Amino acid sequence: MKTKTQSSKGTGTMEESLDSVFGHELTEVYHAQKQLGKLYESMAKAAQNEELKKSFEGQVQNTSLQISRIEKCFEMLELKPESKSIKIIAGLIESAEAAISEYSEGPVRDAALISAAQKIEHYGISTYGTLRTMATAMGKVQCAQLIEENKDEEAETDEELTRIALTINPAAI
Ligand SMILES: [Fe+2]
């Protein structure tokens, strides 16, 4: 019978296996943000509401800042992100692309873009939250702080999008 300190192979320690889960999740969010930066560029072009356009342009900047914080984390941990395709992000990208292709420019498309963007931000909040907690549990304090900054940015963006959604005129929809 396996003990709590053994990995599935029964040879590793709890710390080793937490390390590999952490590396896997960090790699996922790294590739996700790379793809999302490009997506937010198209979303900014597709939005009509000026504030929403600015918010999406801000996301392009935030995304590259977040990528550089994740890269610092990889350096500190002496890890390298593997190249991989991220299935969870493919669905999020599809929602945003559908908002652009299914609706013409205007408040209805803007509402659909906000919906897609909030799903994206919630992915970030949950993934960074989990990674921050894992990093803290493993005693990787600096890395936990960097990830916390990313999580805070995602939460601020989510709130900003809610605020913008309330200004979209329902009569126009
Ligand atoms: Fe974001």
PDB file of C-alpha atoms and ligand atoms in Angstrom:
ATOM      1  CA  MET A   1       0.000   0.000   0.000  1.00  0.00           C
ATOM      2  CA  LYS A   2       1.177   3.493  -0.883  1.00  0.00           C
ATOM      3  CA  THR A   3       1.853   5.974   1.858  1.00  0.00           C
ATOM      4  CA  LYS A   4       1.070   9.668   1.627  1.00  0.00           C
ATOM      5  CA  THR A   5       4.702  10.469   0.978  1.00  0.00           C
ATOM      6  CA  GLN A   6       5.031   8.167  -2.026  1.00  0.00           C
ATOM      7  CA  SER A   7       4.334   9.025  -5.668  1.00  0.00           C
ATOM      8  CA  SER A   8       2.221   6.785  -7.909  1.00  0.00           C
ATOM      9  CA  LYS A   9       5.358   4.781  -8.733  1.00  0.00           C
ATOM     10  CA  GLY A  10       5.991   4.425  -5.031  1.00  0.00           C
ATOM     11  CA  THR A  11       9.528   5.741  -5.297  1.00  0.00           C
ATOM     12  CA  GLY A  12       9.262   9.546  -5.176  1.00  0.00           C
ATOM     13  CA  THR A  13       8.551  11.852  -2.297  1.00  0.00           C
ATOM     14  CA  MET A  14       5.547  14.108  -1.887  1.00  0.00           C
ATOM     15  CA  GLU A  15       7.790  17.107  -2.577  1.00  0.00           C
ATOM     16  CA  GLU A  16       9.045  15.626  -5.868  1.00  0.00           C
ATOM     17  CA  SER A  17       5.572  14.903  -7.116  1.00  0.00           C
ATOM     18  CA  LEU A  18       4.231  18.333  -6.111  1.00  0.00           C
ATOM     19  CA  ASP A  19       7.180  19.809  -8.007  1.00  0.00           C
ATOM     20  CA  SER A  20       6.193  18.030 -11.197  1.00  0.00           C
ATOM     21  CA  VAL A  21       2.518  19.036 -10.907  1.00  0.00           C
ATOM     22  CA  PHE A  22       3.656  22.608 -10.326  1.00  0.00           C
ATOM     23  CA  GLY A  23       5.954  22.533 -13.385  1.00  0.00           C
ATOM     24  CA  HIS A  24       3.162  21.089 -15.531  1.00  0.00           C
ATOM     25  CA  GLU A  25       0.635  23.734 -14.444  1.00  0.00           C
ATOM     26  CA  LEU A  26       3.140  26.569 -14.829  1.00  0.00           C
ATOM     27  CA  THR A  27       3.936  25.351 -18.358  1.00  0.00           C
ATOM     28  CA  GLU A  28       0.223  25.262 -19.184  1.00  0.00           C
ATOM     29  CA  VAL A  29      -0.439  28.838 -18.061  1.00  0.00           C
ATOM     30  CA  TYR A  30       2.744  30.035 -19.806  1.00  0.00           C
ATOM     31  CA  HIS A  31       1.624  28.726 -23.200  1.00  0.00           C
ATOM     32  CA  ALA A  32      -1.952  29.845 -22.491  1.00  0.00           C
ATOM     33  CA  GLN A  33      -0.889  33.460 -21.929  1.00  0.00           C
ATOM     34  CA  LYS A  34       1.203  33.424 -25.109  1.00  0.00           C
ATOM     35  CA  GLN A  35      -1.863  32.448 -27.136  1.00  0.00           C
ATOM     36  CA  LEU A  36      -4.169  34.797 -25.224  1.00  0.00           C
ATOM     37  CA  GLY A  37      -1.987  37.823 -25.949  1.00  0.00           C
ATOM     38  CA  LYS A  38      -2.593  37.343 -29.682  1.00  0.00           C
ATOM     39  CA  LEU A  39      -6.279  36.699 -29.081  1.00  0.00           C
ATOM     40  CA  TYR A  40      -6.704  39.942 -27.114  1.00  0.00           C
ATOM     41  CA  GLU A  41      -5.209  41.861 -30.064  1.00  0.00           C
ATOM     42  CA  SER A  42      -8.029  40.579 -32.310  1.00  0.00           C
ATOM     43  CA  MET A  43     -10.615  41.214 -29.585  1.00  0.00           C
ATOM     44  CA  ALA A  44      -9.454  44.845 -29.264  1.00  0.00           C
ATOM     45  CA  LYS A  45      -9.909  45.322 -33.027  1.00  0.00           C
ATOM     46  CA  ALA A  46     -13.346  43.673 -32.937  1.00  0.00           C
ATOM     47  CA  ALA A  47     -14.767  45.677 -29.997  1.00  0.00           C
ATOM     48  CA  GLN A  48     -16.825  48.791 -30.668  1.00  0.00           C
ATOM     49  CA  ASN A  49     -17.069  50.268 -27.156  1.00  0.00           C
ATOM     50  CA  GLU A  50     -14.007  52.487 -26.648  1.00  0.00           C
ATOM     51  CA  GLU A  51     -13.507  51.488 -23.015  1.00  0.00           C
ATOM     52  CA  LEU A  52     -13.721  47.821 -23.919  1.00  0.00           C
ATOM     53  CA  LYS A  53     -11.235  48.303 -26.752  1.00  0.00           C
ATOM     54  CA  LYS A  54      -8.816  49.975 -24.292  1.00  0.00           C
ATOM     55  CA  SER A  55      -9.347  47.212 -21.757  1.00  0.00           C
ATOM     56  CA  PHE A  56      -8.483  44.536 -24.349  1.00  0.00           C
ATOM     57  CA  GLU A  57      -5.407  46.538 -25.444  1.00  0.00           C
ATOM     58  CA  GLY A  58      -4.423  46.643 -21.763  1.00  0.00           C
ATOM     59  CA  GLN A  59      -4.761  42.850 -21.678  1.00  0.00           C
ATOM     60  CA  VAL A  60      -2.203  42.544 -24.455  1.00  0.00           C
ATOM     61  CA  GLN A  61       0.249  44.457 -22.196  1.00  0.00           C
ATOM     62  CA  ASN A  62      -0.753  42.534 -19.056  1.00  0.00           C
ATOM     63  CA  THR A  63      -0.307  39.248 -20.836  1.00  0.00           C
ATOM     64  CA  SER A  64       3.282  40.024 -21.787  1.00  0.00           C
ATOM     65  CA  LEU A  65       4.018  41.201 -18.223  1.00  0.00           C
ATOM     66  CA  GLN A  66       2.542  37.972 -16.892  1.00  0.00           C
ATOM     67  CA  ILE A  67       4.641  35.922 -19.305  1.00  0.00           C
ATOM     68  CA  SER A  68       7.810  37.647 -18.076  1.00  0.00           C
ATOM     69  CA  ARG A  69       6.868  36.946 -14.420  1.00  0.00           C
ATOM     70  CA  ILE A  70       6.270  33.279 -15.294  1.00  0.00           C
ATOM     71  CA  GLU A  71       9.647  33.190 -17.092  1.00  0.00           C
ATOM     72  CA  LYS A  72      11.327  34.585 -13.936  1.00  0.00           C
ATOM     73  CA  CYS A  73       9.678  31.793 -11.982  1.00  0.00           C
ATOM     74  CA  PHE A  74      11.022  29.176 -14.410  1.00  0.00           C
ATOM     75  CA  GLU A  75      14.520  30.694 -14.055  1.00  0.00           C
ATOM     76  CA  MET A  76      14.364  30.675 -10.243  1.00  0.00           C
ATOM     77  CA  LEU A  77      13.285  27.050 -10.250  1.00  0.00           C
ATOM     78  CA  GLU A  78      15.846  26.182 -12.956  1.00  0.00           C
ATOM     79  CA  LEU A  79      13.075  24.774 -15.127  1.00  0.00           C
ATOM     80  CA  LYS A  80      12.315  25.204 -18.822  1.00  0.00           C
ATOM     81  CA  PRO A  81       8.793  25.242 -20.245  1.00  0.00           C
ATOM     82  CA  GLU A  82       8.216  22.334 -22.623  1.00  0.00           C
ATOM     83  CA  SER A  83       6.379  23.074 -25.847  1.00  0.00           C
ATOM     84  CA  LYS A  84       2.859  21.744 -25.724  1.00  0.00           C
ATOM     85  CA  SER A  85      -0.623  22.413 -27.033  1.00  0.00           C
ATOM     86  CA  ILE A  86      -3.126  23.523 -24.417  1.00  0.00           C
ATOM     87  CA  LYS A  87      -6.562  22.006 -24.960  1.00  0.00           C
ATOM     88  CA  ILE A  88      -8.295  24.050 -22.260  1.00  0.00           C
ATOM     89  CA  ILE A  89      -7.300  27.252 -24.051  1.00  0.00           C
ATOM     90  CA  ALA A  90      -8.536  26.053 -27.444  1.00  0.00           C
ATOM     91  CA  GLY A  91     -12.121  26.189 -26.101  1.00  0.00           C
ATOM     92  CA  LEU A  92     -11.662  29.681 -24.671  1.00  0.00           C
ATOM     93  CA  ILE A  93     -10.205  30.921 -27.957  1.00  0.00           C
ATOM     94  CA  GLU A  94     -13.115  29.345 -29.845  1.00  0.00           C
ATOM     95  CA  SER A  95     -15.658  31.284 -27.705  1.00  0.00           C
ATOM     96  CA  ALA A  96     -13.931  34.588 -28.433  1.00  0.00           C
ATOM     97  CA  GLU A  97     -13.593  33.841 -32.153  1.00  0.00           C
ATOM     98  CA  ALA A  98     -17.282  32.868 -32.300  1.00  0.00           C
ATOM     99  CA  ALA A  99     -18.202  36.223 -30.725  1.00  0.00           C
ATOM    100  CA  ILE A 100     -16.313  37.941 -33.553  1.00  0.00           C
ATOM    101  CA  SER A 101     -17.603  35.794 -36.424  1.00  0.00           C
ATOM    102  CA  GLU A 102     -21.229  35.388 -35.310  1.00  0.00           C
ATOM    103  CA  TYR A 103     -22.025  39.029 -34.520  1.00  0.00           C
ATOM    104  CA  SER A 104     -21.434  42.230 -36.422  1.00  0.00           C
ATOM    105  CA  GLU A 105     -19.639  45.134 -34.741  1.00  0.00           C
ATOM    106  CA  GLY A 106     -21.755  46.691 -32.002  1.00  0.00           C
ATOM    107  CA  PRO A 107     -23.040  46.254 -28.448  1.00  0.00           C
ATOM    108  CA  VAL A 108     -24.232  42.663 -28.961  1.00  0.00           C
ATOM    109  CA  ARG A 109     -20.769  41.557 -30.117  1.00  0.00           C
ATOM    110  CA  ASP A 110     -19.237  43.565 -27.268  1.00  0.00           C
ATOM    111  CA  ALA A 111     -21.410  41.659 -24.768  1.00  0.00           C
ATOM    112  CA  ALA A 112     -20.311  38.341 -26.313  1.00  0.00           C
ATOM    113  CA  LEU A 113     -16.652  39.462 -26.213  1.00  0.00           C
ATOM    114  CA  ILE A 114     -16.985  40.362 -22.521  1.00  0.00           C
ATOM    115  CA  SER A 115     -18.462  36.932 -21.840  1.00  0.00           C
ATOM    116  CA  ALA A 116     -15.523  35.216 -23.566  1.00  0.00           C
ATOM    117  CA  ALA A 117     -12.982  37.487 -21.855  1.00  0.00           C
ATOM    118  CA  GLN A 118     -14.409  36.829 -18.384  1.00  0.00           C
ATOM    119  CA  LYS A 119     -14.085  33.063 -18.965  1.00  0.00           C
ATOM    120  CA  ILE A 120     -10.445  33.670 -19.922  1.00  0.00           C
ATOM    121  CA  GLU A 121      -9.789  35.798 -16.831  1.00  0.00           C
ATOM    122  CA  HIS A 122     -11.424  33.226 -14.550  1.00  0.00           C
ATOM    123  CA  TYR A 123      -9.155  30.561 -16.008  1.00  0.00           C
ATOM    124  CA  GLY A 124      -6.240  32.826 -15.002  1.00  0.00           C
ATOM    125  CA  ILE A 125      -7.604  33.516 -11.509  1.00  0.00           C
ATOM    126  CA  SER A 126      -8.075  29.807 -10.761  1.00  0.00           C
ATOM    127  CA  THR A 127      -4.799  28.620 -12.296  1.00  0.00           C
ATOM    128  CA  TYR A 128      -2.651  31.348 -10.733  1.00  0.00           C
ATOM    129  CA  GLY A 129      -4.460  30.841  -7.395  1.00  0.00           C
ATOM    130  CA  THR A 130      -3.599  27.147  -7.400  1.00  0.00           C
ATOM    131  CA  LEU A 131       0.013  27.813  -8.463  1.00  0.00           C
ATOM    132  CA  ARG A 132       0.457  30.539  -5.818  1.00  0.00           C
ATOM    133  CA  THR A 133      -0.727  28.142  -3.105  1.00  0.00           C
ATOM    134  CA  MET A 134       1.518  25.317  -4.370  1.00  0.00           C
ATOM    135  CA  ALA A 135       4.541  27.650  -4.527  1.00  0.00           C
ATOM    136  CA  THR A 136       3.829  28.831  -0.957  1.00  0.00           C
ATOM    137  CA  ALA A 137       3.463  25.238   0.264  1.00  0.00           C
ATOM    138  CA  MET A 138       6.820  24.370  -1.342  1.00  0.00           C
ATOM    139  CA  GLY A 139       8.525  27.383   0.254  1.00  0.00           C
ATOM    140  CA  LYS A 140       9.129  29.123  -3.090  1.00  0.00           C
ATOM    141  CA  VAL A 141       8.212  32.530  -1.708  1.00  0.00           C
ATOM    142  CA  GLN A 142       9.467  34.785  -4.537  1.00  0.00           C
ATOM    143  CA  CYS A 143       7.767  32.660  -7.134  1.00  0.00           C
ATOM    144  CA  ALA A 144       4.524  32.722  -5.101  1.00  0.00           C
ATOM    145  CA  GLN A 145       4.700  36.547  -5.029  1.00  0.00           C
ATOM    146  CA  LEU A 146       5.150  36.802  -8.800  1.00  0.00           C
ATOM    147  CA  ILE A 147       2.222  34.474  -9.404  1.00  0.00           C
ATOM    148  CA  GLU A 148       0.108  36.423  -6.896  1.00  0.00           C
ATOM    149  CA  GLU A 149       0.751  39.590  -8.949  1.00  0.00           C
ATOM    150  CA  ASN A 150      -0.532  37.807 -12.053  1.00  0.00           C
ATOM    151  CA  LYS A 151      -3.603  36.588 -10.158  1.00  0.00           C
ATOM    152  CA  ASP A 152      -4.360  40.109  -8.894  1.00  0.00           C
ATOM    153  CA  GLU A 153      -4.169  41.484 -12.446  1.00  0.00           C
ATOM    154  CA  GLU A 154      -6.625  38.859 -13.659  1.00  0.00           C
ATOM    155  CA  ALA A 155      -9.052  39.695 -10.820  1.00  0.00           C
ATOM    156  CA  GLU A 156      -8.804  43.438 -11.580  1.00  0.00           C
ATOM    157  CA  THR A 157      -9.504  42.772 -15.260  1.00  0.00           C
ATOM    158  CA  ASP A 158     -12.533  40.682 -14.378  1.00  0.00           C
ATOM    159  CA  GLU A 159     -13.932  43.533 -12.246  1.00  0.00           C
ATOM    160  CA  GLU A 160     -13.178  46.061 -14.986  1.00  0.00           C
ATOM    161  CA  LEU A 161     -15.071  43.941 -17.523  1.00  0.00           C
ATOM    162  CA  THR A 162     -18.094  43.719 -15.201  1.00  0.00           C
ATOM    163  CA  ARG A 163     -18.045  47.504 -14.863  1.00  0.00           C
ATOM    164  CA  ILE A 164     -17.839  47.997 -18.655  1.00  0.00           C
ATOM    165  CA  ALA A 165     -20.641  45.455 -19.203  1.00  0.00           C
ATOM    166  CA  LEU A 166     -22.932  47.608 -17.048  1.00  0.00           C
ATOM    167  CA  THR A 167     -22.318  50.643 -19.285  1.00  0.00           C
ATOM    168  CA  ILE A 168     -23.335  48.861 -22.497  1.00  0.00           C
ATOM    169  CA  ASN A 169     -26.753  50.292 -23.302  1.00  0.00           C
ATOM    170  CA  PRO A 170     -29.372  47.499 -23.019  1.00  0.00           C
ATOM    171  CA  ALA A 171     -31.720  49.454 -25.303  1.00  0.00           C
ATOM    172  CA  ALA A 172     -29.163  49.128 -28.085  1.00  0.00           C
ATOM    173  CA  ILE A 173     -29.121  45.363 -27.571  1.00  0.00           C
TER     174      ILE A 173
HETATM  175 FE    FE B   1      -5.698  38.247 -18.293  1.00  0.00          FE
END
